[in-house]
Short mmCIF file of C-alpha atoms and ligand atoms in Angstrom, two decimals:
data_model
loop_
_atom_site.label_atom_id
_atom_site.label_comp_id
_atom_site.label_asym_id
_atom_site.label_seq_id
_atom_site.Cartn_x
_atom_site.Cartn_y
_atom_site.Cartn_z
CA MET A 227 -20.96 7.25 9.86
CA ASN A 228 -23.24 10.27 8.87
CA VAL A 229 -20.69 12.78 7.60
CA SER A 230 -18.97 12.11 4.44
CA ARG A 231 -15.42 10.87 5.04
CA THR A 232 -12.61 10.16 2.64
CA LEU A 233 -9.63 7.85 2.97
CA VAL A 234 -6.64 7.83 0.54
CA PHE A 235 -4.30 4.86 0.34
CA VAL A 236 -1.09 5.93 -1.38
CA GLY A 237 0.77 2.89 -3.06
CA ALA A 238 3.08 2.26 -5.88
CA HIS A 239 1.80 -0.44 -8.04
CA PRO A 240 -1.49 -2.19 -9.35
CA ASP A 241 -1.85 -4.77 -6.59
CA ASP A 242 -0.56 -3.05 -3.58
CA GLU A 243 -4.06 -2.00 -2.67
CA SER A 244 -5.26 -5.64 -2.59
CA PHE A 245 -2.53 -7.77 -1.24
CA GLY A 246 -1.70 -5.54 1.75
CA VAL A 247 -4.55 -3.26 2.89
CA GLY A 248 -7.41 -4.59 0.73
CA GLY A 249 -9.49 -5.80 3.62
CA THR A 250 -9.29 -2.60 5.29
CA LEU A 251 -10.17 -0.48 2.22
CA ALA A 252 -13.13 -2.71 1.53
CA GLN A 253 -14.34 -2.53 4.99
CA TYR A 254 -14.22 1.35 5.03
CA ALA A 255 -15.81 1.57 1.45
CA ALA A 256 -18.64 -0.67 2.58
CA ALA A 257 -19.12 1.72 5.63
CA GLY A 258 -19.88 4.54 3.28
CA VAL A 259 -16.28 6.05 3.41
CA LYS A 260 -15.06 7.41 0.04
CA VAL A 261 -11.90 5.21 -0.64
CA TYR A 262 -9.42 6.32 -3.15
CA TYR A 263 -6.22 4.51 -4.33
CA VAL A 264 -3.48 6.80 -5.39
CA CYS A 265 -1.21 4.54 -7.35
CA GLY A 266 2.26 5.65 -8.37
CA THR A 267 2.83 3.37 -11.50
CA ARG A 268 1.10 1.08 -13.74
CA GLY A 269 3.50 -1.88 -12.59
CA GLU A 270 5.30 -1.61 -16.04
CA VAL A 271 7.97 -3.93 -14.92
CA GLY A 272 6.00 -6.67 -13.25
CA GLU A 273 6.89 -10.16 -14.95
CA VAL A 274 3.91 -11.31 -16.71
CA PRO A 275 3.35 -14.64 -18.41
CA ALA A 276 3.52 -14.03 -22.30
CA GLU A 277 0.06 -15.69 -22.87
CA MET A 278 -1.62 -13.22 -20.53
CA LEU A 279 -0.57 -10.09 -22.50
CA ARG A 280 -2.60 -11.06 -25.56
CA GLY A 281 -4.92 -8.28 -26.27
CA PHE A 282 -3.10 -5.57 -24.19
CA ALA A 283 -0.75 -3.00 -25.45
CA SER A 284 1.77 -3.39 -22.74
CA VAL A 285 2.24 -5.01 -19.27
CA GLY A 286 1.16 -1.51 -17.66
CA ASP A 287 -1.97 -1.68 -19.75
CA LEU A 288 -2.66 -5.21 -18.49
CA ARG A 289 -1.97 -4.33 -15.07
CA SER A 290 -4.22 -1.20 -15.12
CA HIS A 291 -6.95 -3.41 -16.37
CA GLU A 292 -6.30 -5.74 -13.45
CA LEU A 293 -6.36 -2.99 -11.03
CA LYS A 294 -9.74 -1.62 -12.41
CA CYS A 295 -11.20 -5.20 -11.59
CA ALA A 296 -9.79 -4.91 -8.24
CA ALA A 297 -11.00 -1.52 -7.43
CA GLU A 298 -14.47 -2.69 -8.35
CA ALA A 299 -14.17 -5.68 -5.96
CA LEU A 300 -12.95 -3.43 -3.13
CA GLY A 301 -15.65 -0.76 -3.73
CA LEU A 302 -13.20 1.88 -4.18
CA THR A 303 -14.45 5.33 -5.37
CA ASP A 304 -11.57 5.86 -7.85
CA VAL A 305 -8.12 5.01 -8.79
CA ILE A 306 -5.74 8.00 -9.33
CA TYR A 307 -2.37 7.42 -11.09
CA LEU A 308 0.62 9.55 -10.32
CA GLY A 309 2.00 8.96 -13.74
CA TYR A 310 5.38 7.36 -12.93
CA ARG A 311 6.98 4.18 -14.22
CA ASP A 312 7.62 1.04 -12.10
CA SER A 313 11.36 1.09 -10.94
CA GLY A 314 11.65 -2.69 -10.60
CA MET A 315 13.75 -4.12 -7.72
CA ALA A 316 16.66 -2.29 -6.14
CA GLY A 317 19.93 -2.48 -8.43
CA THR A 318 17.85 -3.26 -11.78
CA PRO A 319 18.43 -0.99 -14.90
CA ASP A 320 14.74 -0.03 -14.59
CA ASN A 321 15.69 2.10 -11.46
CA LYS A 322 17.42 4.63 -13.79
CA HIS A 323 14.53 5.06 -16.52
CA PRO A 324 13.93 8.72 -16.72
CA GLN A 325 10.13 8.19 -15.58
CA ALA A 326 11.13 5.58 -12.96
CA LEU A 327 9.18 6.53 -9.74
CA ALA A 328 12.20 5.82 -7.49
CA ALA A 329 14.39 8.26 -9.65
CA ALA A 330 11.90 11.05 -9.49
CA PRO A 331 12.59 14.02 -7.16
CA LEU A 332 10.86 13.56 -3.94
CA GLU A 333 9.56 17.09 -3.92
CA GLU A 334 7.92 16.60 -7.31
CA VAL A 335 6.18 13.14 -6.28
CA ALA A 336 5.06 14.91 -3.11
CA GLY A 337 3.61 17.81 -5.03
CA ARG A 338 1.35 15.58 -7.07
CA ILE A 339 0.24 13.94 -3.88
CA VAL A 340 -0.46 17.26 -2.28
CA GLU A 341 -2.64 18.22 -5.17
CA ILE A 342 -4.77 15.13 -4.73
CA PHE A 343 -5.02 15.57 -0.75
CA ARG A 344 -6.31 18.93 -1.31
CA ARG A 345 -8.62 17.98 -4.07
CA LEU A 346 -10.19 15.06 -2.29
CA LYS A 347 -9.99 16.65 1.24
CA SER A 348 -8.89 13.32 2.63
CA GLU A 349 -9.08 13.05 6.60
CA VAL A 350 -7.05 9.94 6.74
CA VAL A 351 -4.07 8.98 4.72
CA VAL A 352 -2.55 5.43 4.59
CA THR A 353 0.72 4.42 3.03
CA PHE A 354 3.70 1.93 3.42
CA ASP A 355 6.10 1.80 6.35
CA PRO A 356 9.60 3.50 5.97
CA ILE A 357 10.98 0.23 4.32
CA GLY A 358 8.10 -0.13 2.07
CA GLY A 359 7.17 -3.42 3.43
CA TYR A 360 10.08 -5.23 1.83
CA HIS A 361 12.45 -2.55 0.54
CA HIS A 362 10.98 -2.29 -2.87
CA PRO A 363 12.39 1.20 -4.11
CA ASP A 364 9.20 2.45 -5.24
CA HIS A 365 7.38 1.55 -2.08
CA VAL A 366 10.17 3.44 -0.29
CA ALA A 367 9.82 6.54 -2.48
CA ILE A 368 6.12 6.52 -1.99
CA HIS A 369 6.52 6.40 1.89
CA TYR A 370 8.62 9.51 1.92
CA ALA A 371 6.73 11.31 -0.57
CA THR A 372 3.46 10.84 1.31
CA VAL A 373 5.13 11.82 4.48
CA MET A 374 6.39 14.99 2.82
CA ALA A 375 2.92 15.64 1.23
CA PHE A 376 0.99 15.03 4.36
CA LYS A 377 3.13 17.81 6.18
CA ALA A 378 2.81 20.19 3.00
CA ALA A 379 -0.79 19.95 2.14
CA GLY A 380 -1.97 22.41 5.02
CA ASP A 381 0.69 24.91 4.12
CA PRO A 382 -0.80 27.51 1.71
CA LEU A 383 2.94 28.55 1.15
CA LYS A 384 3.94 25.17 -0.03
CA TYR A 385 2.83 24.06 -3.60
CA PRO A 386 0.65 27.18 -4.20
CA ARG A 387 -0.33 25.83 -7.51
CA ALA A 388 -1.62 22.53 -6.30
CA GLY A 389 -4.97 23.96 -5.04
CA ALA A 390 -6.21 25.48 -1.54
CA ALA A 391 -4.38 24.29 1.47
CA PHE A 392 -6.04 21.33 3.20
CA GLN A 393 -4.56 19.41 6.05
CA PRO A 394 -5.36 15.74 6.39
CA GLN A 395 -5.86 14.79 10.05
CA LYS A 396 -4.16 11.37 10.23
CA LEU A 397 -1.51 9.40 8.62
CA TYR A 398 -1.02 5.78 9.09
CA PHE A 399 1.66 3.15 7.92
CA HIS A 400 0.55 -0.25 7.08
CA VAL A 401 2.90 -2.61 9.05
CA PHE A 402 3.47 -6.32 9.20
CA PRO A 403 3.33 -7.25 12.89
CA HIS A 404 7.08 -7.86 13.96
CA THR A 405 6.53 -10.94 16.21
CA LEU A 406 4.38 -12.79 13.76
CA MET A 407 6.91 -12.10 11.01
CA LYS A 408 9.72 -13.28 13.12
CA VAL A 409 7.98 -16.62 13.88
CA MET A 410 7.03 -17.07 10.18
CA VAL A 411 10.55 -16.44 8.99
CA LYS A 412 12.12 -18.67 11.57
CA ALA A 413 9.61 -21.44 10.76
CA MET A 414 10.36 -21.07 7.09
CA SER A 415 14.18 -21.31 7.59
CA LEU A 416 13.79 -24.38 9.48
CA LEU A 417 11.98 -25.89 6.54
CA GLY A 418 15.19 -24.97 4.57
CA ARG A 419 13.72 -22.06 2.67
CA ASP A 420 16.34 -19.37 1.68
CA MET A 421 14.70 -16.37 3.39
CA HIS A 422 16.94 -13.80 1.78
CA HIS A 423 15.89 -14.72 -1.80
CA PHE A 424 12.12 -15.31 -1.67
CA GLY A 425 9.35 -15.13 -4.03
CA LYS A 426 8.89 -15.87 -7.75
CA ASN A 427 11.82 -13.60 -8.84
CA LYS A 428 14.01 -14.50 -5.72
CA ASP A 429 14.05 -10.81 -5.09
CA ILE A 430 12.28 -10.61 -1.65
CA ASP A 431 14.67 -10.59 1.25
CA LEU A 432 12.20 -11.95 3.96
CA ALA A 433 14.87 -12.10 6.51
CA SER A 434 15.35 -8.26 6.28
CA PHE A 435 11.65 -7.99 7.30
CA VAL A 436 12.57 -9.07 10.82
CA GLN A 437 15.31 -6.68 11.24
CA GLU A 438 13.17 -3.63 11.31
CA GLY A 439 9.97 -3.65 13.68
CA PHE A 440 7.49 -0.90 13.52
CA PRO A 441 5.21 -0.20 16.46
CA VAL A 442 1.58 -1.12 16.09
CA HIS A 443 -0.84 1.50 17.06
CA ALA A 444 -4.14 0.52 15.23
CA VAL A 445 -5.52 -2.71 14.39
CA ILE A 446 -8.44 -3.26 12.19
CA ARG A 447 -10.49 -6.34 12.67
CA LEU A 448 -11.92 -7.54 9.43
CA LYS A 449 -15.29 -8.62 8.89
CA LYS A 450 -15.75 -11.94 6.91
CA GLU A 451 -17.12 -9.84 3.90
CA SER A 452 -14.06 -7.57 3.88
CA VAL A 453 -11.72 -10.61 3.68
CA GLN A 454 -13.84 -11.95 0.87
CA LYS A 455 -13.71 -8.74 -1.02
CA ARG A 456 -9.85 -8.65 -0.56
CA GLU A 457 -9.72 -12.19 -2.08
CA LYS A 458 -11.90 -11.15 -4.93
CA ALA A 459 -9.69 -8.26 -5.56
CA SER A 460 -6.43 -10.19 -5.23
CA ALA A 461 -7.62 -12.65 -7.87
CA CYS A 462 -8.10 -9.75 -10.23
CA HIS A 463 -4.17 -9.58 -10.37
CA ALA A 464 -3.90 -12.78 -12.11
CA SER A 465 -0.65 -11.75 -13.76
CA GLN A 466 0.95 -11.38 -10.49
CA LEU A 467 -0.33 -14.61 -8.79
CA PHE A 468 2.21 -16.74 -10.79
CA GLY A 469 -0.25 -19.34 -11.89
CA GLY A 470 -1.25 -20.02 -8.30
CA SER A 471 -4.24 -18.72 -6.18
CA PRO A 472 -4.10 -15.95 -3.86
CA ARG A 473 -3.99 -18.72 -1.22
CA GLY A 474 -0.77 -20.29 -2.43
CA GLY A 475 2.69 -19.21 -1.92
CA LEU A 476 4.06 -16.43 0.11
CA LEU A 477 0.78 -14.35 -0.15
CA GLY A 478 -1.34 -17.15 0.80
CA LEU A 479 0.93 -17.84 3.96
CA VAL A 480 0.96 -14.10 4.98
CA GLY A 481 -2.79 -14.13 4.34
CA ARG A 482 -3.60 -17.00 6.59
CA LEU A 483 -1.40 -15.71 9.29
CA PHE A 484 -2.52 -12.07 9.18
CA GLY A 485 -5.59 -12.32 7.19
CA GLN A 486 -8.27 -11.40 9.91
CA ARG A 487 -6.70 -8.15 10.80
CA ASP A 488 -4.61 -5.31 9.47
CA SER A 489 -2.06 -3.61 11.56
CA PHE A 490 -1.17 0.13 11.31
CA MET A 491 1.45 2.39 12.91
CA ARG A 492 0.11 5.91 13.39
CA ALA A 493 2.59 8.70 12.25
CA GLU A 494 0.34 11.62 12.71
CA PRO A 495 -0.82 12.89 15.12
CA PRO A 496 2.12 11.30 17.27
CA VAL A 497 0.82 8.65 19.76
CA LYS A 498 0.50 9.13 23.34
CA GLY A 499 -0.01 6.16 25.69
CA ARG A 500 -0.34 2.72 24.60
CA ARG A 501 -4.04 2.15 23.85
CA ARG A 502 -4.65 0.69 20.47
CA GLU A 503 -7.15 2.23 18.04
CA HIS A 504 -9.70 0.11 16.15
CA ASN A 505 -11.02 2.82 14.01
CA LEU A 506 -8.77 4.94 11.62
CA PHE A 507 -11.21 7.73 12.00
CA LYS A 508 -11.27 7.85 15.54
CA GLY A 509 -11.12 11.46 16.77
CA VAL A 510 -11.46 12.85 13.28
CA VAL A 511 -13.47 16.16 13.18
ZN1 LIG B 92 4.23 -2.73 -4.90
#
């Protein structure tokens, strides 16, 4: 690529940039694209082993430090925080905190994202799918705010104080391929795992993954180096790895199943035809 290109991934917590789309972000960064992570919160509500907090003022402080490490491993140009607070899982008191991302007015969150799209002039935007991958309230909030921001950024009458209008060209949602997910959940239920209460905090309803399927319009095949960078970046988030390596547990399983490629649904421009893309910048002018 000889022209300067910019990709923005909008996520919610320190680790969303690594565990999900890390391989794709690393691959574009290595190709010379400026890749930014716009992160909604500092992961203040994440559960962290007490001994890991030593030397840090707070969980948010520790997790921002981990994100800095991951951003370096992925080759990101920068991390930009939206300044909200982690809302925790649905139904927890943290949802109601005055600074909670999930409690913030959507228009306000979108406005902060619009300012970033305009300032960075990002051609391609990537965020979560409409269920936020696994129904995390912050992921869902980021999804809707990013969609709203994408539609508003090019309109000078919207958010006039957030810089000169600039329209990003493509919007993608990172998705888990439905069929593979189905097979995986089925296999694990057969092994006797409770798929409604999965993960360290028993708060991930894996079974709900398979209820909603999103179309796959783009598949990025990852080079070995991109996979290695993602693993290195994931390892930076030690406080979220529950004592295991990124190869263990749920992440490891998902990683082995989907590790060599990332799948995306293209929201904008709308997809015509059935041909899959293998480059998120295809057609970008
Ligand atoms: Zn997250």
